[in-house]
MMTF fields as JSON, N, C-alpha, C and O atoms, coordinates in Angstrom:
{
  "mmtfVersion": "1.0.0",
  "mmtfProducer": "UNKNOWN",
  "numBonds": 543,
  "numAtoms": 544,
  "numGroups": 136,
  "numChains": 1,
  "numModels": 1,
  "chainsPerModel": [1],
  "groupsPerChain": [136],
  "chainIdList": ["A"],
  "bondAtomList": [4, 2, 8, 6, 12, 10, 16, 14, 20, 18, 24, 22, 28, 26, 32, 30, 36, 34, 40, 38, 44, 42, 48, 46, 52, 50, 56, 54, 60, 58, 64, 62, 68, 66, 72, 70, 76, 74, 80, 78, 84, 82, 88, 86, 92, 90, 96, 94, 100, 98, 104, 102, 108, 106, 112, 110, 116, 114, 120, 118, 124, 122, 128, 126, 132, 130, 136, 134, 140, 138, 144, 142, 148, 146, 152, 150, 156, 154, 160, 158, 164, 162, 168, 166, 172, 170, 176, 174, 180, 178, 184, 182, 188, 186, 192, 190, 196, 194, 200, 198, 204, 202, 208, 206, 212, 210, 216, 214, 220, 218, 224, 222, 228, 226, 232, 230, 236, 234, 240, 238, 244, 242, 248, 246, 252, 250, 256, 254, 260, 258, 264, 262, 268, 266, 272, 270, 276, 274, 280, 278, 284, 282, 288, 286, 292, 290, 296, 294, 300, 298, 304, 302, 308, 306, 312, 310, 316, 314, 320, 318, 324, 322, 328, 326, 332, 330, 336, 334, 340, 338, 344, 342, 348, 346, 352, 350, 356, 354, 360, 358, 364, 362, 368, 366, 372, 370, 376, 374, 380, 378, 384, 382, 388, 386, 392, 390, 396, 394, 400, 398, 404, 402, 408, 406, 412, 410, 416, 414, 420, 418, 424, 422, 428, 426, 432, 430, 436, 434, 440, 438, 444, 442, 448, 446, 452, 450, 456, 454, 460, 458, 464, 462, 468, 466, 472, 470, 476, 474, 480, 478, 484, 482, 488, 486, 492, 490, 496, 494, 500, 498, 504, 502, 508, 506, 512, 510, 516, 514, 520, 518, 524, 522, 528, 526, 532, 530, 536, 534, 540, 538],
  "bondOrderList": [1, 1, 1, 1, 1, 1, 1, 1, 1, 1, 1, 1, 1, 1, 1, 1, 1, 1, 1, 1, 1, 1, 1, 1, 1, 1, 1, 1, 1, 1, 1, 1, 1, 1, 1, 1, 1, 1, 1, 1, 1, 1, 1, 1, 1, 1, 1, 1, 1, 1, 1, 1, 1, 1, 1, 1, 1, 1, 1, 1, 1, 1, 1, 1, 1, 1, 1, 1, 1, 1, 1, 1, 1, 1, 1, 1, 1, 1, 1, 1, 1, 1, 1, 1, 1, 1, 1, 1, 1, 1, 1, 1, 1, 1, 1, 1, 1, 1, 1, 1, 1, 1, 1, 1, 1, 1, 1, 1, 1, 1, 1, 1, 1, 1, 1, 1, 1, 1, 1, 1, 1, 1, 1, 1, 1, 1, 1, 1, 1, 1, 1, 1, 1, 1, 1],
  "groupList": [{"groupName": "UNK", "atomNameList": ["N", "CA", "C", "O"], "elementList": ["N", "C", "C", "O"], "formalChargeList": [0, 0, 0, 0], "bondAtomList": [1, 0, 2, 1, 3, 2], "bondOrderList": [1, 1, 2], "singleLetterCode": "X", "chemCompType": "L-PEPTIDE LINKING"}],
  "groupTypeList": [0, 0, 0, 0, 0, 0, 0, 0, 0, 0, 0, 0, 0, 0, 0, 0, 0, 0, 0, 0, 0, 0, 0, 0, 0, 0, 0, 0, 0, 0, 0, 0, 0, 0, 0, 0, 0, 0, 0, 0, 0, 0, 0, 0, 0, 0, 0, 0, 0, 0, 0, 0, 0, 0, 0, 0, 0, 0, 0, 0, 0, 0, 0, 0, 0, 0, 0, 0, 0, 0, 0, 0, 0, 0, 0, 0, 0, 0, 0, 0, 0, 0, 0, 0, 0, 0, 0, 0, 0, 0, 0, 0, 0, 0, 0, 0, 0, 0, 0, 0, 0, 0, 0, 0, 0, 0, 0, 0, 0, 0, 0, 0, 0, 0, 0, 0, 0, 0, 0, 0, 0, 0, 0, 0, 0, 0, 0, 0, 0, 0, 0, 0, 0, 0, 0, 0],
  "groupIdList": [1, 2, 3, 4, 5, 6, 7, 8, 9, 10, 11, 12, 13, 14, 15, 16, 17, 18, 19, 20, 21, 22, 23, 24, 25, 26, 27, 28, 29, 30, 31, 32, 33, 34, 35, 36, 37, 38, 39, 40, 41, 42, 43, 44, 45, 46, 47, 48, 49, 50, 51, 52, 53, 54, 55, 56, 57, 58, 59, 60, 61, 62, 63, 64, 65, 66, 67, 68, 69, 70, 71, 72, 73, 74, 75, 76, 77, 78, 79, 80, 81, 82, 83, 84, 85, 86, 87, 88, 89, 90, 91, 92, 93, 94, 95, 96, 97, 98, 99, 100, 101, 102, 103, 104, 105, 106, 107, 108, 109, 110, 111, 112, 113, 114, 115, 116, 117, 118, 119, 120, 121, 122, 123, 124, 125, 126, 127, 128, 129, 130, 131, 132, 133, 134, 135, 136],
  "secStructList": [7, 2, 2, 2, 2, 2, 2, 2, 2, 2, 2, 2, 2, 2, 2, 2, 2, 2, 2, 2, 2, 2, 2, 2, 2, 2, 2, 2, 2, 1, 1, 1, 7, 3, 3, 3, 3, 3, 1, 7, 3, 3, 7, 7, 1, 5, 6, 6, 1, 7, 3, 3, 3, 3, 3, 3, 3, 3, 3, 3, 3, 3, 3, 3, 3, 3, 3, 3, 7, 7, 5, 6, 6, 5, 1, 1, 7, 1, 7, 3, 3, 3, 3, 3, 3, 3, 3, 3, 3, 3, 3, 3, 3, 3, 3, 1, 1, 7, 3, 3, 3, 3, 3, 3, 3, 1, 1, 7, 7, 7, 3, 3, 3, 3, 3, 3, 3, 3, 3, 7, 7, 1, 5, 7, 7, 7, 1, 1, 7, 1, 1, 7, 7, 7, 7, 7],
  "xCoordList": [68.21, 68.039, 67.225, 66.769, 66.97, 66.575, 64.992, 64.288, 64.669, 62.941, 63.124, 62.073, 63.513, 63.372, 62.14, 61.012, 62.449, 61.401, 59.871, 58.813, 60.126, 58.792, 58.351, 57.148, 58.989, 58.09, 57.35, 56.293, 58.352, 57.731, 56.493, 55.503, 56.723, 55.395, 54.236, 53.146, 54.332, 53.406, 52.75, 51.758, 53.137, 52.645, 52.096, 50.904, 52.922, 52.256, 50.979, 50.043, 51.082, 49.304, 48.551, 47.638, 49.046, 47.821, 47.256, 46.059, 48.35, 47.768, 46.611, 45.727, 47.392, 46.336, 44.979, 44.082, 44.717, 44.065, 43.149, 41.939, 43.729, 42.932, 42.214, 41.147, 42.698, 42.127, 41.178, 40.694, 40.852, 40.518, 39.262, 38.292, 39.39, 38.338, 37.308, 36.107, 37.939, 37.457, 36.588, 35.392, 37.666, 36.694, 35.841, 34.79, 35.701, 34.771, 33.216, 32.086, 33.825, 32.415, 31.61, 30.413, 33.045, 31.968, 31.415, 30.719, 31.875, 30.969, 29.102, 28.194, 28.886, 28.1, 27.693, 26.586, 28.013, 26.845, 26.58, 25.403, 26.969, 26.47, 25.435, 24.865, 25.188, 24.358, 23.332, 22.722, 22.458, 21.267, 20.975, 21.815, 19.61, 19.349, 18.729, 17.992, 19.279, 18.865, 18.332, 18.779, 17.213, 16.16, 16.621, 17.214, 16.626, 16.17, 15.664, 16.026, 14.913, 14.56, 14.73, 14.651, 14.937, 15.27, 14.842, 15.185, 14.106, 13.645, 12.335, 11.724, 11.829, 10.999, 9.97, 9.187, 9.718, 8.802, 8.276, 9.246, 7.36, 6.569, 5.68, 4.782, 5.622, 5.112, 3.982, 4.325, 3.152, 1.499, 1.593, 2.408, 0.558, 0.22, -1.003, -1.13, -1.874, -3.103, -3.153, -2.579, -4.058, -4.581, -5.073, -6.117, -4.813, -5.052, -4.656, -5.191, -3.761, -3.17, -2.011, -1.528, -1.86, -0.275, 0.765, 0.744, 1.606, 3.041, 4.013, 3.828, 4.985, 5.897, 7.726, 8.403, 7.928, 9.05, 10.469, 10.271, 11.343, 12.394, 13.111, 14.009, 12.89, 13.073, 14.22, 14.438, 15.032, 16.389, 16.091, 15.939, 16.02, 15.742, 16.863, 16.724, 18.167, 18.844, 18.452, 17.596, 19.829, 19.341, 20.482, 21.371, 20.481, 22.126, 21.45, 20.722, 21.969, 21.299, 22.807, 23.897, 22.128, 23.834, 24.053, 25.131, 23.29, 23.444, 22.778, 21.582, 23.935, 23.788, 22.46, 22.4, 21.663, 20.249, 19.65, 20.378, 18.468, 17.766, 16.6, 15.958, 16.15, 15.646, 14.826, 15.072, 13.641, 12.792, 12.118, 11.737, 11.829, 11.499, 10.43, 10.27, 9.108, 7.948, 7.389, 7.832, 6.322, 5.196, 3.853, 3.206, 3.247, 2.311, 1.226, 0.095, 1.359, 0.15, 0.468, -0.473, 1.584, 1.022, 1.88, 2.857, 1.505, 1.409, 2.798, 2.911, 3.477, 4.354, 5.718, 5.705, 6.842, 8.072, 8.852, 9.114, 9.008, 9.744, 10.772, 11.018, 11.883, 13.638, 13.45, 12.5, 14.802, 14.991, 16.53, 17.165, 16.875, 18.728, 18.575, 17.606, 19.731, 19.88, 21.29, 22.321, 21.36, 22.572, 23.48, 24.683, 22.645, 23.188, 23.104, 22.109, 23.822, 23.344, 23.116, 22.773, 23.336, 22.81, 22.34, 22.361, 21.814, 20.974, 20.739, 20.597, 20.749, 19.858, 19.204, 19.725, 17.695, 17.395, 17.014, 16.824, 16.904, 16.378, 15.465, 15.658, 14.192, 12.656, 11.644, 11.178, 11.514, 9.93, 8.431, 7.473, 8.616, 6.879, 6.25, 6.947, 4.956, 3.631, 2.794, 2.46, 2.227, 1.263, 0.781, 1.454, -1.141, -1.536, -1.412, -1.415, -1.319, -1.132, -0.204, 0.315, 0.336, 1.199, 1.591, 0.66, 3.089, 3.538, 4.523, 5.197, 4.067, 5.3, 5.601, 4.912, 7.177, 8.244, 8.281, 7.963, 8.61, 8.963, 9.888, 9.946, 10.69, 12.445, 12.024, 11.926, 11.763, 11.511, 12.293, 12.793, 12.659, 13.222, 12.547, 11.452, 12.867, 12.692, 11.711, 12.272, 10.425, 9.854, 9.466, 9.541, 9.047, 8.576, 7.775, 7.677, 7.327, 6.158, 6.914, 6.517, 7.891, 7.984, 9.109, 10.249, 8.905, 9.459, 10.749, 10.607, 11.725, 12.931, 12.865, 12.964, 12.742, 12.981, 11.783, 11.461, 11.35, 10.074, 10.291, 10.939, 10.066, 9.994, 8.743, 8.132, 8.473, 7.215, 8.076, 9.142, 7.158, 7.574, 6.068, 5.256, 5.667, 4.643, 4.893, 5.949, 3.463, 2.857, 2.26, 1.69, 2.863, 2.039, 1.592, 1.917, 1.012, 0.786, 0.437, 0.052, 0.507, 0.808, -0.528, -0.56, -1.52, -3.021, -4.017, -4.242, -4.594, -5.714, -6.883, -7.109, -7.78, -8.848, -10.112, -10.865, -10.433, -11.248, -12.334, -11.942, -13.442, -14.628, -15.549, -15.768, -16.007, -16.856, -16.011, -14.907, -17.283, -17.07, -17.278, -18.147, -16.46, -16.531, -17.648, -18.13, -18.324, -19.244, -20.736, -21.486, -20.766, -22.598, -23.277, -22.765, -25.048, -25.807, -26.256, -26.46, -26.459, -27.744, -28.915, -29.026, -29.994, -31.254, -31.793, -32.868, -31.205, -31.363, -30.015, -29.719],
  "yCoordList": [-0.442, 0.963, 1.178, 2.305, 0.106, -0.019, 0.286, 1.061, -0.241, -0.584, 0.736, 1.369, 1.031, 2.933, 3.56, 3.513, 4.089, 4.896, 4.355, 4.82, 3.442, 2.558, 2.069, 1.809, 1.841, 1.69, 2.789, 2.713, 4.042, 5.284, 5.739, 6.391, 5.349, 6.067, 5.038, 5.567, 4.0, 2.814, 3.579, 4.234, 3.586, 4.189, 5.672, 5.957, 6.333, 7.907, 7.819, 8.618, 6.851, 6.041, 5.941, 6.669, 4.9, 4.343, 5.356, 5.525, 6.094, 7.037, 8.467, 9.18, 8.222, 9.339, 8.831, 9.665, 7.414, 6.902, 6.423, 6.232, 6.287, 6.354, 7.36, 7.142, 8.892, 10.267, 10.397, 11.528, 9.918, 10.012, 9.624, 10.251, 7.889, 7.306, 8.189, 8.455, 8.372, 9.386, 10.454, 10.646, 11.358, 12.447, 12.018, 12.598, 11.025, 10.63, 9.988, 10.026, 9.389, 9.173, 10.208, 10.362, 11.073, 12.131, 13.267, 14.078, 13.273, 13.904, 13.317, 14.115, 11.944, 10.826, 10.746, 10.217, 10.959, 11.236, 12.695, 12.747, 14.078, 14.905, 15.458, 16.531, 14.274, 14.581, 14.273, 15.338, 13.401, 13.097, 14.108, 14.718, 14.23, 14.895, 13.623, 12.671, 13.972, 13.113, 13.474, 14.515, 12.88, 12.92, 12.113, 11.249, 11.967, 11.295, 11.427, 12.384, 10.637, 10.876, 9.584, 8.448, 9.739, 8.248, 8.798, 9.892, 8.018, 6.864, 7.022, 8.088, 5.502, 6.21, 5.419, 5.2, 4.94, 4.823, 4.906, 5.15, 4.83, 5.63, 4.698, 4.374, 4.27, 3.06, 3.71, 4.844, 3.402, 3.303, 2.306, 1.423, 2.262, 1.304, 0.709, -0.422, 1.679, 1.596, 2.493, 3.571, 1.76, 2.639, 3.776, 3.631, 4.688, 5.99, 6.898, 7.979, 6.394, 7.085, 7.92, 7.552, 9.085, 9.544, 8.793, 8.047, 8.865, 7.983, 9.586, 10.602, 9.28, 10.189, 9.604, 8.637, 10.887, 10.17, 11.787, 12.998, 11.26, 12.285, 12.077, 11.239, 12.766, 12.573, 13.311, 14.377, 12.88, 13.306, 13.456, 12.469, 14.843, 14.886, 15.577, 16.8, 14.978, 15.644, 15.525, 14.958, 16.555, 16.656, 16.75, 16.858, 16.693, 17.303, 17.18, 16.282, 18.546, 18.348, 18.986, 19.225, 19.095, 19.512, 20.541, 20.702, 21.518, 22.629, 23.754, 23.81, 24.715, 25.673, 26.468, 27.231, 26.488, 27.639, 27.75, 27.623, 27.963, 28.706, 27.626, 27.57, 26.774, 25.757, 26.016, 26.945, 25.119, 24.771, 23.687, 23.095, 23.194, 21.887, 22.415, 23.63, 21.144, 21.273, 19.971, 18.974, 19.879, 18.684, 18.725, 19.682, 17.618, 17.322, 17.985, 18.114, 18.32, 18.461, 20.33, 20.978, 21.031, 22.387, 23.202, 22.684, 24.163, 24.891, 26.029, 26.538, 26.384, 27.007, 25.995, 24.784, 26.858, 25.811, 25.701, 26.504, 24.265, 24.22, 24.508, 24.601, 24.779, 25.518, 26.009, 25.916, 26.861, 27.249, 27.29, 27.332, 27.253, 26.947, 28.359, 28.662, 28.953, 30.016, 29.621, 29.418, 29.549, 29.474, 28.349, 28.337, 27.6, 26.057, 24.771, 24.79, 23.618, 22.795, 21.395, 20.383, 21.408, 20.235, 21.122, 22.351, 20.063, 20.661, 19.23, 18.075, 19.636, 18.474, 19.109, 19.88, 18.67, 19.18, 18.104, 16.971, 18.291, 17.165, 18.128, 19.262, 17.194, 17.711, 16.619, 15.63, 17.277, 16.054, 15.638, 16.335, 14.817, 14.891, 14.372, 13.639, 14.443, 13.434, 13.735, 14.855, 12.312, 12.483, 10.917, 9.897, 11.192, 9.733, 9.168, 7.951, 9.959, 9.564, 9.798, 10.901, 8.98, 9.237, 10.414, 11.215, 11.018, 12.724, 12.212, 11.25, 13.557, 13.366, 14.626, 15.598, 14.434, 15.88, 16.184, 15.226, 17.351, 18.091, 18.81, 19.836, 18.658, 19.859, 20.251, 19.508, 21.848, 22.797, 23.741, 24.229, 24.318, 25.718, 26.774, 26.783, 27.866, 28.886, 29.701, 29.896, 30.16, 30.947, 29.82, 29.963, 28.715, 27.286, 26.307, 25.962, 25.974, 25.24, 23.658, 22.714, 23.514, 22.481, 21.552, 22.004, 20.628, 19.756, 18.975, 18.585, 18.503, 18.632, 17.24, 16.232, 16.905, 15.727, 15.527, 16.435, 13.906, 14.09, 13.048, 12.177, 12.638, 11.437, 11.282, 12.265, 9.906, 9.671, 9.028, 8.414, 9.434, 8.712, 8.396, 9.319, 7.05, 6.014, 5.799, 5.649, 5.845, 5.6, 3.931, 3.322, 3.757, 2.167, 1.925, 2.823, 0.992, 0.069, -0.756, -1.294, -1.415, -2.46, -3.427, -4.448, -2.691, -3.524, -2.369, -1.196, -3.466, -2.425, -2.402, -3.086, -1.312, -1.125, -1.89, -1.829, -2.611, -3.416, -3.181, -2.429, -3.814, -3.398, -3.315, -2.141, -3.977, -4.206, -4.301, -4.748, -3.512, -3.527, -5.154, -5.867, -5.45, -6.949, -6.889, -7.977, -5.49, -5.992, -5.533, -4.576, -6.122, -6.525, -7.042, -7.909, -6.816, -7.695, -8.059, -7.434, -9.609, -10.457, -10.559, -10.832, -10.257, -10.671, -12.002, -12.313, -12.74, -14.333, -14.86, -16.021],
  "zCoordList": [-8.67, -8.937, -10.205, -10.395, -11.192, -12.505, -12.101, -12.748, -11.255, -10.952, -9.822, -9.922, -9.372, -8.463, -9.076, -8.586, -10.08, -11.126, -11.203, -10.779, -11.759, -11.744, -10.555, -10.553, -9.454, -8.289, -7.501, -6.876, -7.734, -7.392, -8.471, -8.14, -9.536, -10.692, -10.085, -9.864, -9.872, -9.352, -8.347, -8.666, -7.264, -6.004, -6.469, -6.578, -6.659, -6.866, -8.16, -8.132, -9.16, -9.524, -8.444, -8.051, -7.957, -6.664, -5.822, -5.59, -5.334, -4.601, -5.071, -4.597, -6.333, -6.858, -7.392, -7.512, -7.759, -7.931, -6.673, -6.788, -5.699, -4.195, -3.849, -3.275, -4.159, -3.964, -5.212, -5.168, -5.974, -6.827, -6.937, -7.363, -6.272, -5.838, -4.503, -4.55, -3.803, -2.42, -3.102, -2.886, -4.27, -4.415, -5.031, -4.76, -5.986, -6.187, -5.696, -6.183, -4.465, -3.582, -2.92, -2.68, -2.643, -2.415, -2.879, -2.268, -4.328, -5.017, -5.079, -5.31, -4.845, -5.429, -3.945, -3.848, -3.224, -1.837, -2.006, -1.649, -2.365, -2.451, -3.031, -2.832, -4.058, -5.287, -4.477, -4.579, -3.503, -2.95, -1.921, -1.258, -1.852, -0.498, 0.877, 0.621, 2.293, 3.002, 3.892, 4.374, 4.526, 6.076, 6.748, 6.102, 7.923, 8.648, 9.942, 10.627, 10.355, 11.756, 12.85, 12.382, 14.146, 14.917, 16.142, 16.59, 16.64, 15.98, 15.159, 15.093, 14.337, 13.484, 13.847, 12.923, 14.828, 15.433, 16.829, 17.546, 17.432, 18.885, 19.509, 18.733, 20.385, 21.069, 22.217, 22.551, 22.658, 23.322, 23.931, 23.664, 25.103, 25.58, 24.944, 24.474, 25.017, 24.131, 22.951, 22.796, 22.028, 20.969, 21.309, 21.945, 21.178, 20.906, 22.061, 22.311, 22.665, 23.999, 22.876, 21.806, 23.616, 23.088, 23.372, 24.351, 22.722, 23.054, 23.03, 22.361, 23.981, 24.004, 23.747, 24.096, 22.919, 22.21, 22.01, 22.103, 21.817, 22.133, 21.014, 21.085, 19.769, 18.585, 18.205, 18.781, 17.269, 16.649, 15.063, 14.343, 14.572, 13.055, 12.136, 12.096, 11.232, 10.905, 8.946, 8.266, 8.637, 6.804, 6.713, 7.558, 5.178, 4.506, 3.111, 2.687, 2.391, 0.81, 0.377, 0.897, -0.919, -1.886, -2.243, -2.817, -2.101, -1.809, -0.737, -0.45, -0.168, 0.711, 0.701, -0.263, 1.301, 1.287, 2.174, 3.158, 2.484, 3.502, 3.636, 2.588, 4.595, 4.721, 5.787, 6.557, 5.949, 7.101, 7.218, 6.209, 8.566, 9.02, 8.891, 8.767, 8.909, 8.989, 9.302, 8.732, 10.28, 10.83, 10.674, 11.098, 10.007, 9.759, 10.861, 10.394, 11.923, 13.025, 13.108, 13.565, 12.733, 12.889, 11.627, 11.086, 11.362, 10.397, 10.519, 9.404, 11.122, 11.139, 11.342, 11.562, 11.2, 10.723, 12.411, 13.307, 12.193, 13.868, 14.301, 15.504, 13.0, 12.507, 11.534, 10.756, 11.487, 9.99, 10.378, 11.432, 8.79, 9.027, 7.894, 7.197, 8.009, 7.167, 6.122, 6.763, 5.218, 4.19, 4.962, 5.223, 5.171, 5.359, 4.592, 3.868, 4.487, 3.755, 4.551, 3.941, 5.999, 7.145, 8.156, 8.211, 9.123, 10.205, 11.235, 10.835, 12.439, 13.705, 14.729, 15.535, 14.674, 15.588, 16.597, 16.156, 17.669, 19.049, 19.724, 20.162, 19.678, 20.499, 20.808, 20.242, 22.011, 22.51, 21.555, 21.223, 21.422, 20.421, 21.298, 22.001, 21.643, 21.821, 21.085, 20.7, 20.734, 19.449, 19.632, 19.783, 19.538, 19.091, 17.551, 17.37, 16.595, 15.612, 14.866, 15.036, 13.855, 13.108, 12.722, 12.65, 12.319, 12.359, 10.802, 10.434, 10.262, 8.818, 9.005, 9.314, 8.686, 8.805, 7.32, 6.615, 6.664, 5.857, 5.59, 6.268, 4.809, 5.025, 3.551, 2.574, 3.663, 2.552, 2.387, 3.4, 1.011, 1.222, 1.428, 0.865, 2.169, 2.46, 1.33, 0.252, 1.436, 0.91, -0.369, -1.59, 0.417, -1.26, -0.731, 0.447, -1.505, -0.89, -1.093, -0.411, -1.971, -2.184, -1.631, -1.528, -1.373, -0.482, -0.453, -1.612, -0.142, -0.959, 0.128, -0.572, 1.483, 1.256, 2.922, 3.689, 3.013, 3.843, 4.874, 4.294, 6.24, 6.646, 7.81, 8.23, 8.249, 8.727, 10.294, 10.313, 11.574, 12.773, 12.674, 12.607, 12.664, 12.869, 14.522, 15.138, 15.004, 16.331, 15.877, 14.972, 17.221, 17.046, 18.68, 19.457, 19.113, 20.273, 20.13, 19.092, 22.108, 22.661, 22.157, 21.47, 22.767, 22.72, 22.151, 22.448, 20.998, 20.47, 21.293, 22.291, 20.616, 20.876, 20.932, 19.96, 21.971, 22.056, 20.467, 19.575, 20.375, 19.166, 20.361, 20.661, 20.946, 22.201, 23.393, 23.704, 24.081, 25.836, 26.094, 25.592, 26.817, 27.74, 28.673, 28.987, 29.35, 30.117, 29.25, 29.443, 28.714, 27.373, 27.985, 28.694, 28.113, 28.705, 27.577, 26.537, 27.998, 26.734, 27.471, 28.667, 26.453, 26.799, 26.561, 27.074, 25.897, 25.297, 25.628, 25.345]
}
């Protein structure tokens, strides 16, 4: 009964020291802002064919606001989240060349966090046609 006390102060430490740790991590993931996109890359058969791809683009920043997606190939925003602080969107791309996304706030030019889906393929682009005549 001597050790009662102290085994309970022990535990009710630990435990608070467990929550403690928790809130702590997630204070320390909140602090970053994150992109991503998947996949982050787009496959061709040939060089310079479009590749078509069914893209998943989500965010989460650390604070609540008024946000918009944006792509390298057109000029207006493809979402907007209103007094949010995550977002996912899922959409078809085709594109022969490489596409970079943009997550901005609302009414700013400036960019808060960015990512790239790289186009690649199978077989490049020849330099020369295979059927060449020689004169010598």
């Amino acid at each position: 009964m001597r050790f009662g006390w102290q085994l309970s102060l022990v535990c009710l430490l630990s435990f608070s020291c467990l929550v403690l740790a928790d809130v702590k991590q997630q204070e320390v993931s909140n602090l970053t802002n994150t992109f991503q996109i998947q996949p982050t890359t787009c496959v061709s058969l040939h060089q310079g064919q479009a590749c078509f791809v069914n893209l998943t683009l989500s965010w989460h920043t650390a604070n609540k606001g008024n946000y918009c997606l944006y792509s390298s190939d057109q000029t207006s925003a493809l979402k907007c989240w209103m007094a949010d602080n995550q977002g996912v969107m899922v959409q078809e791309f085709n594109t022969a060349q490489s596409l970079h996304f943009y997550l901005k706030q609302d009414k700013s030019d400036d960019v808060i966090a960015a990512a790239e889906l790289e186009v690649s393929w199978v077989y490049k682009k020849q330099q020369k046609s295979r059927l060449s005549w020689r004169l010598f």
